[in-house]
Amino acid sequence: MVTSIASVCLSGGLTDKIHACAAAGFDGIEIMDSDLTVAHESPEEIRALCERLGLRIDMLQPFRDAEGVDEDLFADTLRRAREKFRTAQRLGTDLILVCSNAATATVDDDAVTARQLGELADLAAEHGIRLAYEALAWGRFVNDYRHAWRLVQLADRPNLGTCLDSFHILSRGHDPAAIEEIDGEKIFFLQLADAPDLNMDVLSWSRHHRLFPGEGSFDLVTFLTHVLRAGYTGPLSLEVFNDTFRQTDTGRTAAHARRSLTWLADRVATTDSHDDRRIPEAQCPHAVDFVEISGADLSTADHMLEQLGFTFRGSHHRKPVRLWTLGTARLVLDEQDKHETPHLSGIGLSVDDSDRASARAEALGAPPAFRRTHTGDHELRAVASPDGTQVYWNDQPAETWTEEFTGGDDGDSSGAVVDHINLSYPWQDFDEAVLFSTSVLGLDAQASSEVPGPRGLVRSQVMRSPDGVVRVPLNLAPPTAPTPPRHVAISCQDVIGVAERARARGLQFLAVPANYYDDLAARFALDTAFVDRLRRLDLLYDRDDDGEFIHFYTPTLGDVFLELVERRGHYDGYGAPNAPVRLAAQRPAS
Amino acid sequence: MVTSIASVCLSGGLTDKIHACAAAGFDGIEIMDSDLTVAHESPEEIRALCERLGLRIDMLQPFRDAEGVDEDLFADTLRRAREKFRTAQRLGTDLILVCSNAATATVDDDAVTARQLGELADLAAEHGIRLAYEALAWGRFVNDYRHAWRLVQLADRPNLGTCLDSFHILSRGHDPAAIEEIDGEKIFFLQLADAPDLNMDVLSWSRHHRLFPGEGSFDLVTFLTHVLRAGYTGPLSLEVFNDTFRQTDTGRTAAHARRSLTWLADRVATTDSHDDRRIPEAQCPHAVDFVEISGADLSTADHMLEQLGFTFRGSHHRKPVRLWTLGTARLVLDEQDKHETPHLSGIGLSVDDSDRASARAEALGAPPAFRRTHTGDHELRAVASPDGTQVYWNDQPAETWTEEFTGGDDGDSSGAVVDHINLSYPWQDFDEAVLFSTSVLGLDAQASSEVPGPRGLVRSQVMRSPDGVVRVPLNLAPPTAPTPPRHVAISCQDVIGVAERARARGLQFLAVPANYYDDLAARFALDTAFVDRLRRLDLLYDRDDDGEFIHFYTPTLGDVFLELVERRGHYDGYGAPNAPVRLAAQRPAS
């Protein structure tokens, strides 16, 4: 697989973008004309920089509003084009994207348009340049890739081909199957973009909401399959712009972009196990092995876990690390870092093959996490997720590592498990987090929802394993709001009992307003004594057609807190109606 | 005019919201049920707080999914309602909003729905409660205000009326004229919201894109006129939620919201000069009187102005303030503040009647700006704009204040004028800035555009006086990008001469890449010698059907820079195609 990316996908100046693309492992780059225009480096310097970094300049783009015009204006097209052909020569690329006329076209006559494209191609040929003609979704007369291909055939020049862009084709609902009717050698370039399913005008949709493959709703696997079947062998390139990632760190976006192509190529290649695009298959996690909380001083966490009825299983024999469990929910308290406030620092996942999980993560560009392992300790493979949380894989029984902890008591068999792990992201990193969760962790994206918080709507996106055992809700904070703390939810069989015992041991839960219980009584016809019991213990309640949900939150320690939950019946949610209570209670004092 | 606002319009906790509403001068508040639910204060405390602050609780809202259901579910409606009627009693309000069923309705039969609304009203009557029934735009069976009104008539209960919400009516394109057919006394409540003209599903549009009156595309003047003609005498209330202002300071949003109602009421009342909603008419500015730059040390600015050919007109006779002019462009350098970096701090506008301008600003809640005026000095009335820039009005010749400056030279008669003043806002303050410019400054909003910057798209919105003389482009920075510096553009008759002389005096302009001139030559068929001259002087160029534009930028001093421009022919733009060059050049080093 040969990869490329349009410079417009990234933030910063052109040389920043080039360095980031090379570092992320792209083979080539499309230089956006407007990026070059505002750069102080000459085309020759850009070319030399790309050569030094081993990055091919695949294309200069776009050349706009060329065809379908009267002869006076076409003369100006040729004059403008000549200048850009020289620029392409100076850049050392032989390909220019010509997108269909969206602004100045007045002649809706294929014979005229094809003749003009032919003359433009002839002029290009004099400069050793090839042209890739693309139908913009909002082109005036040409806005369907099949139409663009007909015009290319009509013009019939060896240096004139077509460029396919998944957004322009799929946003219009055009059937990509006819791509297979195009001569693969005449597909001069391929641009890939995903997008969410939005009902809005296609130009705004394109400008503000394109996504990297795997983050949106387009069926890019089918799309790319058609392109490959047509015989296309050129680069898979990304052309994606939206309101968020141009505000993200350039290098990070480039790495994220590169991952999306690997994921897509792998998905397309799964039918052919010998395909060089194959990477190790996803290892869907079948349980949460452990959750790690790190911080300089976690004695408050020790105390809280004891109050919650967790069992102290001992300290690590070499490191300032302690293990607490409730049923099979294992919490690791790690005091190796002497500077940080308590935070959720790691997630262990049980998989069938941790080597393969790790190899896949590496193939997808996830940075390996550094972990100090002493001789004799069980080694877990780990990578850093986009928010810095480390993800470990374990294909052995938990005992292989829990036995490194000594001096504690035996665990209980209460049946408690990690119910879900709630991560939170700033808005501009959210799509990256979703793609990481699907491609690296093997989780599926559920429908997203929105929860009102005191600083605006919080978007929630649940990621979960196919069997529903591993659940990771991602929260997206509004742009100007602080990222909310993360939390771990432990599911147990008698949360009211756990709460009563914890309260008796002196733990104060997150305080719930009395008004909440009045509203609860109004929403559900609940027994008064039951509501009083919930009220006394600051317990939250939800119910739907499948069952009931009772839960409570601990106070926040640094940037992390715990939730204890009980699922009754087949309740499958997360108490979303109660989230505003939590968000309001956790709001920093104003 | 009696005013109100829904608590959901503001960020923060319920008591924060109440304090902000009272401080902004609202007469009442609608308590959103979900805001009460997450508050620790009891309904009695909320009631007592509102009483102390002189804020009426106009309504508790909303009660959802009441009607159009089978009898079992309707029994639950009555049970739920009884609890909420008690809550309303505890709050001391007698009005509850019932919005049309969007989730659970299964019975599409007006007779059944009207009977259920009647029974609900009878139960409400037992508690001394009135119900305002509103058609949601996305109600299952009832989504047209005319339908809601028919149902209210059918139910025929004294304590059952309707609530009108401009968003629900105008978003569906329903003709508001039929509002006049409703008995004014049966319009129990009125909610107002504006919105931009978007092509998207109405629920998302409502949830994310509502705006305060005057900020969007809805014709609220006509809408409100119909409601008043129907005989409605209750509060004008705001129900607005979107993604931006819930992230803004609560008190500021409340003041901004209150201003929008004053503006709207004034617009509606202009046909009746005795109407108590009238405020002094807008004083459209007919010139920029001066621009003020403040900072602890402005000697660099002095030097730069001299290089640009400005005339030093003298120092103020009492204050560390200096005046420089070029033609009638007057720049005041103010060193009274000993701590700040240089920034654009004030704008003086020439108007017909500064007292009226000031009185209008006060009526619209703009905070008066403090200004130290000594006896004998000409007093200018001023207010603070949303970004802190002070706006002064002057209805006297400039000489009345310029004569306070002595020790300088006579001005020139070059014909130079302030061409435009470019302000920049963080995204969450943008709509407020637009409304301030229209309502307080008497400027009109032109079409907005988007300019690509290195950190994402920058939205630009030009505000200008009806005659086009006073022009204030507002720039909206992307959420995570720093707010770009502001600038003043001076228009002159020979910008190339100004540039040559300034360069000869040693001024380096913002450096423009050579690639820009290559692109310029490609875009326009320009004389090579002319392009070379532009290149040598770092001059930017634009052309359209109306004329040409030549301009350059000075280096940035603190948070402000200058632009010198020359308009040839009838060019009426701002060199937007060149903005990316400036944004890239001004980008902080990464």
XYZ file of N, CA, C and O in Angstrom, chain A residues 337-424:
352
model
N 5.082 7.376 40.084
C 5.275 8.761 39.647
C 5.129 9.684 40.844
O 4.094 9.712 41.504
N 6.173 10.433 41.113
C 6.200 11.226 42.345
C 5.632 12.624 42.187
O 5.713 13.437 43.093
N 5.081 12.925 41.015
C 4.665 14.309 40.797
C 3.195 14.476 40.436
O 2.658 15.553 40.556
N 2.560 13.406 40.014
C 1.241 13.598 39.434
C 0.116 13.495 40.452
O 0.209 12.782 41.439
N -0.989 14.225 40.137
C -2.199 14.052 40.921
C -2.827 12.726 40.504
O -2.559 12.225 39.407
N -3.635 12.149 41.371
C -4.244 10.856 41.024
C -5.017 10.928 39.709
O -5.766 11.885 39.480
N -4.795 9.950 38.869
C -5.526 9.903 37.608
C -5.583 8.472 37.099
O -4.776 7.630 37.476
N -6.529 8.220 36.224
C -6.668 6.900 35.627
C -5.568 6.772 34.582
O -5.561 7.495 33.593
N -4.630 5.894 34.808
C -3.430 5.874 33.968
C -3.332 4.655 33.072
O -2.594 4.683 32.082
N -4.046 3.583 33.388
C -3.892 2.398 32.565
C -5.119 1.496 32.589
O -5.899 1.492 33.550
N -5.271 0.754 31.516
C -6.359 -0.214 31.396
C -5.748 -1.514 30.915
O -5.029 -1.516 29.906
N -6.003 -2.597 31.624
C -5.558 -3.911 31.157
C -6.723 -4.652 30.520
O -7.825 -4.670 31.065
N -6.488 -5.221 29.357
C -7.542 -5.956 28.656
C -7.132 -7.411 28.492
O -5.989 -7.706 28.142
N -8.062 -8.318 28.748
C -7.814 -9.739 28.533
C -8.137 -10.073 27.086
O -9.247 -9.808 26.614
N -7.151 -10.636 26.408
C -7.347 -10.997 24.993
C -6.830 -12.421 24.764
O -6.170 -12.997 25.630
N -7.101 -12.938 23.579
C -6.629 -14.291 23.258
C -5.136 -14.304 22.960
O -4.456 -15.281 23.254
N -4.646 -13.237 22.332
C -3.253 -13.262 21.892
C -2.674 -11.852 22.036
O -2.906 -10.991 21.182
N -1.955 -11.641 23.101
C -1.482 -10.276 23.356
C -0.371 -9.870 22.389
O -0.218 -8.696 22.082
N 0.380 -10.842 21.888
C 1.413 -10.491 20.908
C 0.780 -9.938 19.634
O 1.243 -8.953 19.072
N -0.269 -10.621 19.210
C -0.943 -10.139 18.000
C -1.606 -8.783 18.254
O -1.589 -7.904 17.393
N -2.208 -8.617 19.423
C -2.839 -7.324 19.742
C -1.794 -6.220 19.689
O -2.025 -5.142 19.134
N -0.642 -6.524 20.242
C 0.423 -5.547 20.287
C 0.987 -5.270 18.889
O 1.254 -4.116 18.522
N 1.116 -6.333 18.105
C 1.633 -6.155 16.742
C 0.663 -5.344 15.896
O 1.057 -4.496 15.087
N -0.617 -5.596 16.083
C -1.613 -4.812 15.345
C -1.535 -3.347 15.744
O -1.576 -2.455 14.891
N -1.436 -3.101 17.055
C -1.356 -1.720 17.525
C -0.147 -1.021 16.918
O -0.219 0.134 16.488
N 0.956 -1.767 16.847
C 2.163 -1.188 16.274
C 1.944 -0.885 14.791
O 2.320 0.178 14.292
N 1.309 -1.835 14.086
C 1.037 -1.625 12.658
C 0.141 -0.412 12.449
O 0.207 0.257 11.418
N -0.687 -0.128 13.441
C -1.590 1.016 13.334
C -0.970 2.279 13.922
O -1.652 3.291 14.126
N 0.306 2.223 14.217
C 1.013 3.438 14.614
C 0.764 3.888 16.032
O 1.056 5.033 16.378
N 0.205 3.007 16.885
C 0.010 3.398 18.286
C 1.363 3.357 18.983
O 2.073 2.358 18.894
N 1.734 4.414 19.696
C 3.059 4.431 20.311
C 3.157 3.433 21.463
O 2.304 3.426 22.353
N 4.188 2.563 21.467
C 4.362 1.621 22.564
C 4.573 2.388 23.860
O 5.206 3.440 23.870
N 4.011 1.889 24.951
C 4.160 2.559 26.238
C 5.372 1.998 26.959
O 5.592 0.787 26.964
N 6.116 2.888 27.551
C 7.294 2.462 28.293
C 6.855 1.909 29.648
O 6.049 2.491 30.342
N 7.384 0.766 30.008
C 7.011 0.180 31.285
C 8.247 -0.469 31.890
O 8.917 -1.265 31.252
N 8.510 -0.079 33.119
C 9.672 -0.656 33.786
C 9.328 -2.054 34.258
O 8.530 -2.239 35.173
N 9.885 -3.059 33.604
C 9.612 -4.431 34.014
C 10.903 -5.038 34.555
O 11.938 -4.979 33.900
N 10.835 -5.597 35.717
C 12.005 -6.230 36.304
C 12.044 -7.691 35.878
O 11.016 -8.278 35.554
N 13.236 -8.260 35.897
C 13.397 -9.661 35.555
C 12.461 -10.502 36.417
O 12.355 -10.279 37.625
N 11.781 -11.411 35.773
C 10.911 -12.291 36.542
C 9.490 -11.795 36.636
O 8.575 -12.568 36.875
N 9.283 -10.491 36.464
C 7.913 -9.993 36.482
C 7.234 -10.354 35.165
O 7.882 -10.429 34.120
N 5.946 -10.560 35.234
C 5.206 -10.863 34.021
C 5.176 -9.619 33.128
O 4.842 -8.527 33.590
N 5.544 -9.780 31.893
C 5.583 -8.615 31.029
C 4.278 -8.447 30.264
O 3.822 -9.365 29.597
N 3.701 -7.274 30.378
C 2.491 -6.981 29.622
C 2.850 -6.033 28.496
O 3.605 -5.089 28.674
N 2.302 -6.279 27.321
C 2.522 -5.393 26.179
C 1.575 -4.211 26.308
O 0.406 -4.382 26.664
N 2.046 -3.031 26.013
C 1.191 -1.858 26.198
C 1.437 -0.802 25.128
O 2.530 -0.708 24.567
N 0.407 -0.040 24.841
C 0.541 1.135 23.980
C -0.149 2.316 24.671
O -0.947 2.125 25.585
N 0.176 3.515 24.217
C -0.469 4.713 24.755
C -1.666 5.063 23.883
O -1.552 5.106 22.658
N -2.806 5.277 24.504
C -3.976 5.714 23.743
C -3.887 7.230 23.531
O -3.039 7.896 24.113
N -4.752 7.786 22.678
C -4.607 9.204 22.334
C -4.648 10.156 23.529
O -4.075 11.233 23.480
N -5.317 9.781 24.596
C -5.356 10.683 25.752
C -4.238 10.366 26.740
O -4.197 10.925 27.830
N -3.335 9.445 26.398
C -2.213 9.137 27.272
C -2.443 7.925 28.161
O -1.495 7.405 28.743
N -3.682 7.483 28.293
C -3.949 6.274 29.077
C -3.215 5.104 28.426
O -3.255 4.935 27.213
N -2.547 4.279 29.242
C -1.857 3.129 28.680
C -2.815 1.948 28.611
O -3.597 1.708 29.520
N -2.727 1.235 27.514
C -3.570 0.045 27.331
C -2.652 -1.179 27.305
O -1.721 -1.240 26.502
N -2.906 -2.109 28.218
C -2.108 -3.335 28.324
C -2.939 -4.510 27.831
O -4.160 -4.540 28.017
N -2.261 -5.471 27.228
C -2.949 -6.705 26.847
C -2.382 -7.869 27.631
O -1.165 -7.983 27.804
N -3.260 -8.762 28.043
C -2.838 -9.947 28.776
C -3.593 -11.148 28.234
O -4.820 -11.125 28.152
N -2.843 -12.184 27.818
C -3.517 -13.403 27.356
C -3.308 -14.549 28.344
O -3.541 -15.707 28.020
N -2.850 -14.216 29.552
C -2.659 -15.220 30.598
C -3.694 -14.974 31.699
O -4.289 -13.898 31.770
N -3.907 -15.933 32.565
C -4.784 -15.680 33.717
C -4.231 -14.520 34.540
O -3.013 -14.298 34.580
N -5.115 -13.807 35.209
C -4.690 -12.647 35.990
C -3.652 -13.044 37.038
O -2.794 -12.225 37.409
N -3.721 -14.295 37.500
C -2.805 -14.737 38.563
C -1.338 -14.581 38.158
O -0.460 -14.449 39.006
N -1.046 -14.647 36.853
C 0.352 -14.532 36.438
C 0.964 -13.203 36.858
O 2.167 -13.102 37.035
N 0.138 -12.186 37.019
C 0.712 -10.919 37.500
C 0.254 -10.571 38.911
O 0.980 -9.917 39.649
N -0.934 -11.030 39.314
C -1.381 -10.662 40.673
C -0.495 -11.318 41.730
O -0.378 -10.812 42.844
N 0.166 -12.434 41.347
C 1.017 -13.103 42.341
C 2.281 -12.306 42.660
O 3.005 -12.642 43.590
N 2.506 -11.233 41.876
C 3.642 -10.354 42.210
C 3.314 -9.469 43.413
O 4.178 -8.752 43.907
N 2.052 -9.513 43.849
C 1.636 -8.672 44.990
C 1.533 -9.555 46.239
O 0.877 -10.602 46.205
N 2.157 -9.138 47.312
C 2.176 -9.966 48.520
C 1.861 -9.134 49.753
O 1.969 -7.900 49.744
N 1.431 -9.822 50.784
C 1.203 -9.156 52.066
C -0.237 -8.762 52.291
O -0.556 -8.088 53.274
N -1.131 -9.183 51.389
C -2.517 -8.814 51.562
C -3.398 -10.025 51.862
O -2.916 -11.109 52.174
N -4.691 -9.817 51.715
C -5.654 -10.871 52.020
C -6.114 -11.570 50.743
O -5.839 -11.111 49.639
N -6.860 -12.655 50.946
C -7.440 -13.338 49.791
C -8.612 -12.522 49.249
O -9.306 -11.833 49.998
N -8.830 -12.634 47.967
C -9.927 -11.898 47.344
C -11.277 -12.509 47.672
O -11.364 -13.611 48.237
N -12.320 -11.774 47.302
C -13.674 -12.279 47.523
C -14.231 -12.860 46.231
O -13.652 -12.712 45.160
N -15.350 -13.548 46.336
C -15.980 -14.111 45.141
C -17.363 -13.505 44.982
O -18.340 -14.197 44.708
N -17.417 -12.175 45.187
C -18.725 -11.504 45.194
C -19.345 -11.378 43.815
O -20.508 -11.015 43.696
N -18.568 -11.634 42.771
C -19.128 -11.459 41.431
C -19.020 -10.041 40.918
O -19.492 -9.741 39.818
N -18.407 -9.157 41.703
C -18.226 -7.784 41.213
C -17.237 -7.781 40.043
O -16.279 -8.552 40.033
N -17.501 -6.915 39.054
C -16.623 -6.799 37.873
C -16.525 -5.325 37.480
O -17.344 -4.510 37.908
N -15.532 -5.017 36.668
C -15.497 -3.675 36.089
C -16.643 -3.581 35.078
O -16.716 -4.369 34.134
N -17.545 -2.655 35.332
C -18.710 -2.510 34.456
C -18.379 -1.661 33.238
O -18.686 -2.033 32.111
N -17.770 -0.513 33.468
C -17.326 0.305 32.342
C -16.257 1.275 32.807
O -16.103 1.530 34.003
N -15.516 1.767 31.839
C -14.450 2.732 32.100
C -14.785 3.960 31.279
O -14.909 3.895 30.056
N -14.966 5.065 31.975
C -15.444 6.283 31.325
C -14.270 7.221 31.085
O -13.657 7.710 32.017
N -13.936 7.423 29.824
C -12.830 8.311 29.471
C -13.382 9.620 28.933
O -14.500 9.668 28.427
N -12.611 10.672 29.039
C -13.099 11.955 28.526
C -12.019 12.597 27.677
O -10.835 12.477 27.965
